[in-house]
CSV table of C-alpha atoms and ligand atoms in Angstrom, one decimal:
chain,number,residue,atom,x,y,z
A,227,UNK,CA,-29.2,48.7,25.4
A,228,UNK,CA,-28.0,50.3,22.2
A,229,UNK,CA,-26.1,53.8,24.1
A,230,UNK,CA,-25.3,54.9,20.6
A,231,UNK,CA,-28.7,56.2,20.4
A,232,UNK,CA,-28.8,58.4,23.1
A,233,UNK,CA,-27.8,61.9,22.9
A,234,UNK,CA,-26.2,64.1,25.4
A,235,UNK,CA,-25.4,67.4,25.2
A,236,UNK,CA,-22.7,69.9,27.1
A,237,UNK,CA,-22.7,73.2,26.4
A,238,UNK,CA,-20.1,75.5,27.5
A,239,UNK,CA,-19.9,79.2,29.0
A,240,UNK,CA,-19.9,81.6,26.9
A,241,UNK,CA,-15.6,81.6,25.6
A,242,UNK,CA,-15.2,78.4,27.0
A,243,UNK,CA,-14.4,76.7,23.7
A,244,UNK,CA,-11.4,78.6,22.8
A,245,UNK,CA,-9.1,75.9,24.8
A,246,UNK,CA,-10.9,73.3,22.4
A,247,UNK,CA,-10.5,75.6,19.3
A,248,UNK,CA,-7.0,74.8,19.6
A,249,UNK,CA,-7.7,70.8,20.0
A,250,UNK,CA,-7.0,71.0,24.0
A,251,UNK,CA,-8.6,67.5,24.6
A,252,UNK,CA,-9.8,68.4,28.2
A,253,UNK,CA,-13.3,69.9,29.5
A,254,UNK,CA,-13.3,71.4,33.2
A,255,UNK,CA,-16.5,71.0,34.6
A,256,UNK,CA,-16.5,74.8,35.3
A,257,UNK,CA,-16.7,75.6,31.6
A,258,UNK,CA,-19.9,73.9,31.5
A,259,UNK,CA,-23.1,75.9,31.2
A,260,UNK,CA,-25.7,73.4,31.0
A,261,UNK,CA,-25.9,69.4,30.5
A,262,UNK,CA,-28.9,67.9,27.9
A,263,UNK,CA,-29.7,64.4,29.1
A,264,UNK,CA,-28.2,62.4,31.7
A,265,UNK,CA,-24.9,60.7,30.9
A,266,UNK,CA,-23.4,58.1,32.9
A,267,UNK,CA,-19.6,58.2,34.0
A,268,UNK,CA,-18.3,56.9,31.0
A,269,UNK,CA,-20.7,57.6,28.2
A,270,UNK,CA,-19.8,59.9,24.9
A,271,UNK,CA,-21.2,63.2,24.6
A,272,UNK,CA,-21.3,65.7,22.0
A,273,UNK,CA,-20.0,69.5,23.3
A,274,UNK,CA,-21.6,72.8,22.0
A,275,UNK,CA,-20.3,76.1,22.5
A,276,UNK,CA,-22.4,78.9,24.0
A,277,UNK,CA,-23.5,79.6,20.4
A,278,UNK,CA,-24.7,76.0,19.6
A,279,UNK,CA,-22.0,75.0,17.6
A,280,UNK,CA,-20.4,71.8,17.9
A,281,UNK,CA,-17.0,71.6,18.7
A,282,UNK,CA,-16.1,68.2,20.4
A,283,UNK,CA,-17.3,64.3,21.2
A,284,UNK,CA,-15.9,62.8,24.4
A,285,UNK,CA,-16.0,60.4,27.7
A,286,UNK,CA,-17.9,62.0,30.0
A,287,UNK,CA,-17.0,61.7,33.5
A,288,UNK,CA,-17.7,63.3,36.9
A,289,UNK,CA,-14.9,65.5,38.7
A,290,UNK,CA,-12.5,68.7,37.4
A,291,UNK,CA,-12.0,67.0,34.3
A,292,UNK,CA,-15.6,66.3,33.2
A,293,UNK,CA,-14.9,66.0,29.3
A,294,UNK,CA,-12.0,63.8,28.0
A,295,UNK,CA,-12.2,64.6,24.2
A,296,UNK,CA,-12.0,61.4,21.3
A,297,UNK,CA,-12.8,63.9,18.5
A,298,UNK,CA,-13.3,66.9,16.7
A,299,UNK,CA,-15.0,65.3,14.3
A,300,UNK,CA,-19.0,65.3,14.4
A,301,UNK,CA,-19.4,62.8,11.7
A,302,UNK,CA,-16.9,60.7,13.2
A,303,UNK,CA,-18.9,57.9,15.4
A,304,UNK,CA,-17.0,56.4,18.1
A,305,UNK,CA,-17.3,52.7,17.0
A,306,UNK,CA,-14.9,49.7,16.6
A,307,UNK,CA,-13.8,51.6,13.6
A,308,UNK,CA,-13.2,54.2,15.1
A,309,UNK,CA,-10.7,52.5,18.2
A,310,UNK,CA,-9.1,50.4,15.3
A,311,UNK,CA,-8.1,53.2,13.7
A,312,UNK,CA,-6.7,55.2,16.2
A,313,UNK,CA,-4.7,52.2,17.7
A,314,UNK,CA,-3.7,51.5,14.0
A,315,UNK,CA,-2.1,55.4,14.1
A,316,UNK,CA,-0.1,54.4,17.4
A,317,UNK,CA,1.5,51.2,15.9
A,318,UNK,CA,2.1,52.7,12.7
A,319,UNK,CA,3.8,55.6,14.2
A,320,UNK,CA,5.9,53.3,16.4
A,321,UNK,CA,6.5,51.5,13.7
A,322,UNK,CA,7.7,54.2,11.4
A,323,UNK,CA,10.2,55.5,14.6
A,324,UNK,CA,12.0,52.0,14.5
A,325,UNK,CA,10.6,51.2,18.4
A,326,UNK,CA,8.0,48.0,17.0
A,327,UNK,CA,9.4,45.6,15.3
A,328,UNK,CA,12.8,46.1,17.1
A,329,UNK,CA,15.3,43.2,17.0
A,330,UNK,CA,16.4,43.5,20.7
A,331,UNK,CA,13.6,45.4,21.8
A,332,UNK,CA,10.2,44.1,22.2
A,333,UNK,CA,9.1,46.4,25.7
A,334,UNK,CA,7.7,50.0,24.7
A,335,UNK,CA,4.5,52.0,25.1
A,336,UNK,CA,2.0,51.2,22.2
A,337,UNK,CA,-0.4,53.8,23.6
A,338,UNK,CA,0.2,57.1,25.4
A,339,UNK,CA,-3.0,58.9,26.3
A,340,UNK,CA,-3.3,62.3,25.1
A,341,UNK,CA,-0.3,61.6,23.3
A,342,UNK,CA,-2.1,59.0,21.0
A,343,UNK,CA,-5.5,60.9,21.1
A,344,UNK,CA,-6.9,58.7,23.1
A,345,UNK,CA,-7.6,60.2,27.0
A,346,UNK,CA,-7.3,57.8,29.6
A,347,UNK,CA,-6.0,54.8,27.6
A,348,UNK,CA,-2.8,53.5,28.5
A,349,UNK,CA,-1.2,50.0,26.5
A,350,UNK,CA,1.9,48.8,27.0
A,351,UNK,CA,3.5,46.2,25.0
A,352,UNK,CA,5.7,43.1,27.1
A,353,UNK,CA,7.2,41.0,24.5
A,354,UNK,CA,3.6,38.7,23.7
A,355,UNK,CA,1.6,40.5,25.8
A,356,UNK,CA,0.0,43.7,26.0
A,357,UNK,CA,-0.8,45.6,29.5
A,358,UNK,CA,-4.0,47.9,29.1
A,359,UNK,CA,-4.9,50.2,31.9
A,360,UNK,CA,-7.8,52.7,31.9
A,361,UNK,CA,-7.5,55.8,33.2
A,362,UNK,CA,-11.0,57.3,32.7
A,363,UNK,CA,-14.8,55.5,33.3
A,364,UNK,CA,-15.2,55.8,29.8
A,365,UNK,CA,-11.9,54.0,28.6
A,366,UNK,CA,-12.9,51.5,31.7
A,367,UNK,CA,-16.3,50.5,30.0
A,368,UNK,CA,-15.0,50.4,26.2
A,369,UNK,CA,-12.3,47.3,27.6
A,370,UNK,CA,-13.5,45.1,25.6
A,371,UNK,CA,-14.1,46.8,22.4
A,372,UNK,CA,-10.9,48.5,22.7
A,373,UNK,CA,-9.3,44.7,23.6
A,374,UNK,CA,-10.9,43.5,20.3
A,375,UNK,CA,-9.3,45.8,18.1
A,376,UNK,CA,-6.3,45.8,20.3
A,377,UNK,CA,-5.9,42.2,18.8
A,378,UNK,CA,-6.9,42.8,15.2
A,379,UNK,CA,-4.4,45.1,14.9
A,380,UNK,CA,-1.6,43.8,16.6
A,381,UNK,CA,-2.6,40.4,15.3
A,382,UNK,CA,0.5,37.7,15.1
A,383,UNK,CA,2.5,40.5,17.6
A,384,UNK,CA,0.7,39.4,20.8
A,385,UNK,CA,-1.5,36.6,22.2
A,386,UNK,CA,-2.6,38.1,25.7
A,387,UNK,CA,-4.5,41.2,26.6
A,388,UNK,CA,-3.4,41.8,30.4
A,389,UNK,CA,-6.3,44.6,32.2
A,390,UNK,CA,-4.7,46.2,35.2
A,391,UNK,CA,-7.0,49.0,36.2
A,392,UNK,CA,-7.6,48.4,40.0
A,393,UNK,CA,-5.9,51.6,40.9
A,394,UNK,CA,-6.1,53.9,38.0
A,395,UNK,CA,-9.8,54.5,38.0
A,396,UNK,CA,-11.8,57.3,40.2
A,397,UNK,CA,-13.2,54.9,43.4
A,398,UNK,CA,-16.3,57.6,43.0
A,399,UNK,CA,-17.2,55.7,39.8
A,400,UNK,CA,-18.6,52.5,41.4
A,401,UNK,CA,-17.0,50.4,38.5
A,402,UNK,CA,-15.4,47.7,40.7
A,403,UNK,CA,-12.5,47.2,37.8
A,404,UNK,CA,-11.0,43.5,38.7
A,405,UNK,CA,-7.6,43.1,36.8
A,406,UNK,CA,-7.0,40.1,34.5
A,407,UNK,CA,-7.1,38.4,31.2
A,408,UNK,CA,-9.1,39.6,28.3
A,409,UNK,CA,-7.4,37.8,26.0
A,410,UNK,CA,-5.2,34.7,26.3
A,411,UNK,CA,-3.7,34.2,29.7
A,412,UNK,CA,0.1,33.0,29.8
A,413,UNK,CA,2.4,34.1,32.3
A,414,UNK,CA,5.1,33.9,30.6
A,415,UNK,CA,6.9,37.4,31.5
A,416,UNK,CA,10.1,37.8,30.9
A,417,UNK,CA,10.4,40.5,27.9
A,418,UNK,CA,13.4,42.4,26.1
A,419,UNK,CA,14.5,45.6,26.7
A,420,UNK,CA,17.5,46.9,24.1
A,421,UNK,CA,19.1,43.2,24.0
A,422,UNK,CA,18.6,43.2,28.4
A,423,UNK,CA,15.6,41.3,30.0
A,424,UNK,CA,13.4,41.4,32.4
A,425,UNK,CA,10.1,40.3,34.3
A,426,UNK,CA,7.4,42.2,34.1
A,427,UNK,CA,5.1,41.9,36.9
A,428,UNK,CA,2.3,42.9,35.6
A,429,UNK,CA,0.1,41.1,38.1
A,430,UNK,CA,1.3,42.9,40.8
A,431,UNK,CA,3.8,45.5,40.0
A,432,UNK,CA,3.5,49.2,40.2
A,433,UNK,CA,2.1,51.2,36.3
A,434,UNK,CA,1.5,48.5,34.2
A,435,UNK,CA,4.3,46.3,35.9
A,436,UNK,CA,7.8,48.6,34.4
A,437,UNK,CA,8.7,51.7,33.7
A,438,UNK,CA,9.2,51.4,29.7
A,439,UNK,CA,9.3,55.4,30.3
A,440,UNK,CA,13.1,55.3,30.9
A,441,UNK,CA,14.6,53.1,28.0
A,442,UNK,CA,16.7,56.0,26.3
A,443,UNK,CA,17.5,57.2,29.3
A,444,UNK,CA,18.9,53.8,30.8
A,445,UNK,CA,20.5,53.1,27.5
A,446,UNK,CA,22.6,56.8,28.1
A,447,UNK,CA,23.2,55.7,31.5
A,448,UNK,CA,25.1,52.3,30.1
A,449,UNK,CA,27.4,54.6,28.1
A,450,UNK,CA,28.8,56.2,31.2
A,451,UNK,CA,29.0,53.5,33.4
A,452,UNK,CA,32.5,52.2,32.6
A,453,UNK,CA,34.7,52.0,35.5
A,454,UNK,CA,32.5,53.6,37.6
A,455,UNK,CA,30.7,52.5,40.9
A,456,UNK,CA,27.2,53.1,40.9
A,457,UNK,CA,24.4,53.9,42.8
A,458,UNK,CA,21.1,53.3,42.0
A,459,UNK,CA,18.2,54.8,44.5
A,460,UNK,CA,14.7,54.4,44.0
A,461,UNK,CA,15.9,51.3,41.8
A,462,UNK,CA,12.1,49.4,41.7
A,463,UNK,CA,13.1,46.7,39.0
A,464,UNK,CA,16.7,47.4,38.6
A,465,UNK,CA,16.3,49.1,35.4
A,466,UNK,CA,18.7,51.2,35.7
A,467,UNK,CA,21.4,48.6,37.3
A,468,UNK,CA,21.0,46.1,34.8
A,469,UNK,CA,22.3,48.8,32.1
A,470,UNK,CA,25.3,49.7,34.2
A,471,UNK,CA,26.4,46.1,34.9
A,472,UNK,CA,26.3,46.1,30.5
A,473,UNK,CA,28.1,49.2,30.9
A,474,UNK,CA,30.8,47.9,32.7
A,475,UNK,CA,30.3,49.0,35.9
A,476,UNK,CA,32.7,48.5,38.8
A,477,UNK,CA,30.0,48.0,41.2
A,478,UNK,CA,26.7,48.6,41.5
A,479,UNK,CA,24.2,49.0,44.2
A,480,UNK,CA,20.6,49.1,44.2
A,481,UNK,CA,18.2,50.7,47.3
A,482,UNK,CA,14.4,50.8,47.0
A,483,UNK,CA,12.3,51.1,50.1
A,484,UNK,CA,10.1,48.1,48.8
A,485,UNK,CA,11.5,44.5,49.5
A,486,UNK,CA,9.6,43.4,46.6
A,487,UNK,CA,11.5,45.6,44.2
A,488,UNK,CA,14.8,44.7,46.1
A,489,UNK,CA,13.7,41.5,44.7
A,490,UNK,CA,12.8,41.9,41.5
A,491,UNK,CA,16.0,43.6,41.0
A,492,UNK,CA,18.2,40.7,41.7
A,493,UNK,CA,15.9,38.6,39.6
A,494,UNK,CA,16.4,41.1,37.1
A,495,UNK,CA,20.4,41.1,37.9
A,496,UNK,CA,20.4,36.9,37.8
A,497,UNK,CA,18.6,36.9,34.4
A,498,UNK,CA,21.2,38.7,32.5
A,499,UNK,CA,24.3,38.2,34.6
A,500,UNK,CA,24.1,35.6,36.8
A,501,UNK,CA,26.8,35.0,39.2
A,502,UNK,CA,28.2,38.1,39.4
A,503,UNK,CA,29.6,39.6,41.9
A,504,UNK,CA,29.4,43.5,41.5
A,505,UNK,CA,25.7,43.7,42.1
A,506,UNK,CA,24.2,44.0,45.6
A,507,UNK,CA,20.7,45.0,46.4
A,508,UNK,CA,19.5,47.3,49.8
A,509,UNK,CA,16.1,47.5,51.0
A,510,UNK,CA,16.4,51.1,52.5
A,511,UNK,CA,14.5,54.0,53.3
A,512,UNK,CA,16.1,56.9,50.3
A,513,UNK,CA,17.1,59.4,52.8
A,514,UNK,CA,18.8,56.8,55.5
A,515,UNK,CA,21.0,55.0,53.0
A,516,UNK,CA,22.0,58.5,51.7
A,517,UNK,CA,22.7,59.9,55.1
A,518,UNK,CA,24.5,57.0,56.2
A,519,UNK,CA,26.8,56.0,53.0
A,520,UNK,CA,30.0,56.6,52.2
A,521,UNK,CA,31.7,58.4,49.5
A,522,UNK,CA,32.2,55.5,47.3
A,523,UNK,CA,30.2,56.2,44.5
A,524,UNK,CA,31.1,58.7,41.3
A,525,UNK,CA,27.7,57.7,39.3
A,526,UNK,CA,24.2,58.3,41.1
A,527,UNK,CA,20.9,57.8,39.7
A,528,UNK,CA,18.3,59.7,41.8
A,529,UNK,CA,14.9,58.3,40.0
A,530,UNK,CA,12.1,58.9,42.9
A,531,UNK,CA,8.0,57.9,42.8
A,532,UNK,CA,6.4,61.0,41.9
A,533,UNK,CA,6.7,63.1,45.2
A,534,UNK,CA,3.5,65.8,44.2
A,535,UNK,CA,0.7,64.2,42.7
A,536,UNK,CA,-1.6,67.2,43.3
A,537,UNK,CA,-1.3,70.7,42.8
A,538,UNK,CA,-1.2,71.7,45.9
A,539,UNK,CA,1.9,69.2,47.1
A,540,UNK,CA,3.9,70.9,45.2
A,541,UNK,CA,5.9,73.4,47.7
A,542,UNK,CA,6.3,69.9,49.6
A,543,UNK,CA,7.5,68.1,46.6
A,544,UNK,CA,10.0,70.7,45.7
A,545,UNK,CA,11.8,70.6,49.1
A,546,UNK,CA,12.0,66.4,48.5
A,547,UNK,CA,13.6,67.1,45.6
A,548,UNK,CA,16.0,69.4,46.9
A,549,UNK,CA,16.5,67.4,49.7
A,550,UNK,CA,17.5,64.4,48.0
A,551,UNK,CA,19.9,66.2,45.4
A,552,UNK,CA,21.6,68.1,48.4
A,553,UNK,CA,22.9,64.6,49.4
A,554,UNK,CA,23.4,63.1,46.0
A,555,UNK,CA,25.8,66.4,45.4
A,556,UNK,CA,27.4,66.2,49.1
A,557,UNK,CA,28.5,62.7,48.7
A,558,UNK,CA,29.2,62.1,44.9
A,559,UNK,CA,33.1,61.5,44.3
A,560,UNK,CA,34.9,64.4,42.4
A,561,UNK,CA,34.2,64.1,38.3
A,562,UNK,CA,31.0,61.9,39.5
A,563,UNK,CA,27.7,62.1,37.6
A,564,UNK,CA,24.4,62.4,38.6
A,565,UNK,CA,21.2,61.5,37.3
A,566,UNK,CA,18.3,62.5,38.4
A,567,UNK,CA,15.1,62.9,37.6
A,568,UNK,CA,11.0,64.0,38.1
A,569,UNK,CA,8.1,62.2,37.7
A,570,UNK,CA,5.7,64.7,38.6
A,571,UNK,CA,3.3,66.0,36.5
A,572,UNK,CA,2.4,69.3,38.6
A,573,UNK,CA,5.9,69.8,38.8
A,574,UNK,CA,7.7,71.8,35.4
A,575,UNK,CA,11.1,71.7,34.4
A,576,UNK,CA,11.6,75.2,35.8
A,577,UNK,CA,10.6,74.1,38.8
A,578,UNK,CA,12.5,71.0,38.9
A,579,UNK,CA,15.9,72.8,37.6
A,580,UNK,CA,15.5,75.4,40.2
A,581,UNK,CA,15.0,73.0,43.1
A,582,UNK,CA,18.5,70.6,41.7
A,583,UNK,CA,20.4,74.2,41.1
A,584,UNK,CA,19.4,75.2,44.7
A,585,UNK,CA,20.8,71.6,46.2
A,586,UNK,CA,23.6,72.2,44.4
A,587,UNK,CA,24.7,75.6,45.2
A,588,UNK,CA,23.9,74.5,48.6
A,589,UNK,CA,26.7,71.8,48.3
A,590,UNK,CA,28.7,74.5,47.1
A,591,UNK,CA,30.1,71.7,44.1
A,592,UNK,CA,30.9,72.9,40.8
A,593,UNK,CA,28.2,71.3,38.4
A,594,UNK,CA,27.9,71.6,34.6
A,595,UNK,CA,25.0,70.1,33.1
A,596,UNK,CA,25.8,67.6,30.3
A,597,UNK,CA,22.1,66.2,29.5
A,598,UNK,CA,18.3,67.2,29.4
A,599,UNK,CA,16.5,64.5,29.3
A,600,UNK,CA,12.4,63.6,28.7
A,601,UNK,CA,10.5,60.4,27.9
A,602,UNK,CA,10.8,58.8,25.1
A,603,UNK,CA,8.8,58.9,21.9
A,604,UNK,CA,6.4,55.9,22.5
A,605,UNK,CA,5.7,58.2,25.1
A,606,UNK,CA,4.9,61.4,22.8
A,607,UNK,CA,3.3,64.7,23.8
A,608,UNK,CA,0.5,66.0,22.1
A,609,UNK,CA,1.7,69.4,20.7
A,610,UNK,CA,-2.1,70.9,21.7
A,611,UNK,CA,-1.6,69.2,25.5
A,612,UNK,CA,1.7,70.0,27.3
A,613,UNK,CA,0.4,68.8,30.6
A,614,UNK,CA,1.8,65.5,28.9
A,615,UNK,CA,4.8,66.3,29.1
A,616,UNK,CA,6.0,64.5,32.6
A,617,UNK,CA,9.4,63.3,33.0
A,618,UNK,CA,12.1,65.5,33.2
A,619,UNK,CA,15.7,64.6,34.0
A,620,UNK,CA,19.3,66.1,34.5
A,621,UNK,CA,22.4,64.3,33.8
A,622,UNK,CA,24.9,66.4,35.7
A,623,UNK,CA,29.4,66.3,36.1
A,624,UNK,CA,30.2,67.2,40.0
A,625,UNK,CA,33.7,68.6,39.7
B,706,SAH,N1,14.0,53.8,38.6
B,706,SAH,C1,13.0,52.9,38.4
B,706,SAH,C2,11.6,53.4,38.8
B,706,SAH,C3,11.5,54.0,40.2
B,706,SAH,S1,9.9,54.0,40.8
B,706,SAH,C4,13.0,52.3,37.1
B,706,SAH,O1,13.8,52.7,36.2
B,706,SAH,O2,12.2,51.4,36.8
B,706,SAH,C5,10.1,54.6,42.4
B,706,SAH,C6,10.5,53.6,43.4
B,706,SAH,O3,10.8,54.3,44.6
B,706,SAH,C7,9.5,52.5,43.8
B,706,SAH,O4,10.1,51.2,43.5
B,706,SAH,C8,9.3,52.7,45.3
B,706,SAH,O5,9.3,51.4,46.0
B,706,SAH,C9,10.6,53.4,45.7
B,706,SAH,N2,10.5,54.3,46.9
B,706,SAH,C10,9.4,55.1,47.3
B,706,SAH,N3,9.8,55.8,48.4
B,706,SAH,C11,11.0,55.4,48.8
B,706,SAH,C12,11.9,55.8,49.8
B,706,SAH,N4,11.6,56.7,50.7
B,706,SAH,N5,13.1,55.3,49.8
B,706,SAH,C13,13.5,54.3,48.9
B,706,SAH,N6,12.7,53.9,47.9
B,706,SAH,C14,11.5,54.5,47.8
């Protein structure tokens, strides 16, 4: 069945375009007026204003976001061409920003969404292999075209296409996505971050099996971590650790709730420095270990899961953070420093400042900040989508 054939048509409420006039790649399904044809979840469909005009093409789905746009362009045909060339843009770009093609580096985020104009598409790039998650039905049923060019253009930089979908797609969908192979199939995992390495689990792991999202930020950690004991809460893979330890860390300690990142963080730990003796690993509920610790440690990374995922969780969310820095800043030596951070998407730096400023005028501590930090820019934000803009973080000096 040849679905490039078939037209569909969405046609918005009168004033509903103006968010796409200024390349917002999202349609709510209240600015719809009227649907022409009968998409499936997943299929392309041209959008029309109220006036008839086109304006947009894009992966129709069903829910709030029932648009997710691929282009402005009408004459532009969403064909192999077409994902060829926008995954060509991504590794050029990375390219160009010295992150592919890195001598010690071969871990970062090929593709980033909204950020790479491409909704719903996620890649991630482990040394040989590339992890490829679909957010969207539509991204879901391209796999394989997407895969294909995936491997023309990153041809001699990767042998295996790893598809890891099972949780990122709507259930609603019906699409039964299995995670595996689409393209060569070793398990060899162990890829470089910044000279460090690691395993990547991205058979079973959490994302795409790392979070490549805090390489610039783990690399600043490493530069204060002289001397200094260490905490690191919510460690999942030992990220963070494994910098510190470079640093020169006196000690370092890593908590995670999970007993499966308690041990992919000593695997991590053995991998680059085995036999040594300042790392030890906790698995421990956040809030216990922080309760029941000492004041030993004058460096603290606070790096939770995303605590609102919704709207609404927000008010919830906020008091989690605030919760959690209140201890950080009660127990931190004098002239520590603290990093923490959001993951939270419905959660703005505003928001995320004033809940750390409130924990720490509740501590009563004097606290200057020193950084602001983001994600990095394999992870880039699309000027014309903010929402992308997710991680937010605070590197703080507790007098
Ligand atoms: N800092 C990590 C990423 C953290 S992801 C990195 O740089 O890679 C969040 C982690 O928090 C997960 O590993 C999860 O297992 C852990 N977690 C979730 N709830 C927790 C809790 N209540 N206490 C401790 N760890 C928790």
């Amino acid at each position: 069945m040849d679905k490039r054939n078939k037209m569909y048509k969405v046609y918005l409420k009168p004033g509903k375009e103006e968010s796409l006039k200024r390349f917002h790649p999202w349609v709510f399904s209240g600015a719809i007026a009227r649907l022409e044809g009968e998409p499936e979840e997943g299929e392309v469909v041209d959008i029309y204003t109220s006036q008839k005009e086109f304006i947009a093409k894009g992966h129709w789905q069903i829910g709030s976001i029932a648009v997710r746009v691929l282009s402005f362009d009408a004459n532009e045909a969403i064909d192999a061409a077409f994902w060829k060339r926008r995954l060509q843009t991504a590794y050029d770009m990375r390219r160009s920003i010295g992150i592919a093609d890195h001598p010690d580096n071969n871990t970062y985020r090929l593709v980033h969404g909204e950020g790479d104009n491409l909704p719903g598409l996620v890649v991630d790039i482990y040394a040989r292999t590339a992890v490829m998650q679909a957010h969207s039905a539509g991204m879901h049923l391209e796999r394989m075209v997407i895969a294909d060019a995936l491997a023309e253009v990153m041809d001699g930089q990767i042998d295996n296409i790893y598809y890891k979908s099972e949780t990122t797609l709507p259930f609603k969908a019906d699409l039964y996505p299995e995670n595996g192979f689409l393209k060569g199939g070793s398990r060899d995992n162990v890829a470089m971050e910044y000279g460090l390495k690691f395993h990547i689990d991205w058979l079973k792991g959490q994302k795409t099996g790392f979070f490549v999202d805090q390489r610039e930020n783990r690399a600043l950690l490493e530069r204060y971590a002289r001397g200094r004991s260490v905490l690191n809460m919510f460690c999942y893979t030992g990220g963070f650790s494994v910098y510190a330890m470079r640093g020169g860390a006196k000690l370092v300690h890593s908590v995670d709730s999970s007993a499966k990142a308690i041990d992919l963080t000593n695997k991590n730990i053995a991998l680059n420095f085995p036999d040594d003796t300042r790392h030890a690993a906790y698995a421990e509920d956040a809030f216990k270990y922080l309760e029941r610790m000492g004041d030993q440690y004058d460096l603290i990374i606070l790096d939770p899961p995303a605590f609102a995922k919704h709207r609404d969780a927000l008010r919830n969310a906020l008091q989690g953070y605030r919760k959690l820095n209140v201890k950080a800043f009660e127990k931190i030596k004098p002239g520590g420093i603290l990093f923490t951070f959001s993951c939270s998407q419905a959660v703005n730096k505003e928001q995320f400042r004033t809940a750390v400023f409130t924990a720490a005028a509740m501590s009563g501590r004097n606290v200057r900040i020193l950084h602001q930090l983001t994600q990095p820019a394999d992870h880039p934000v699309n000027i014309y989508h903010p929402e992308g803009e997710y991680l937010k973080g605070l590197v703080l000096y507790v007098e």
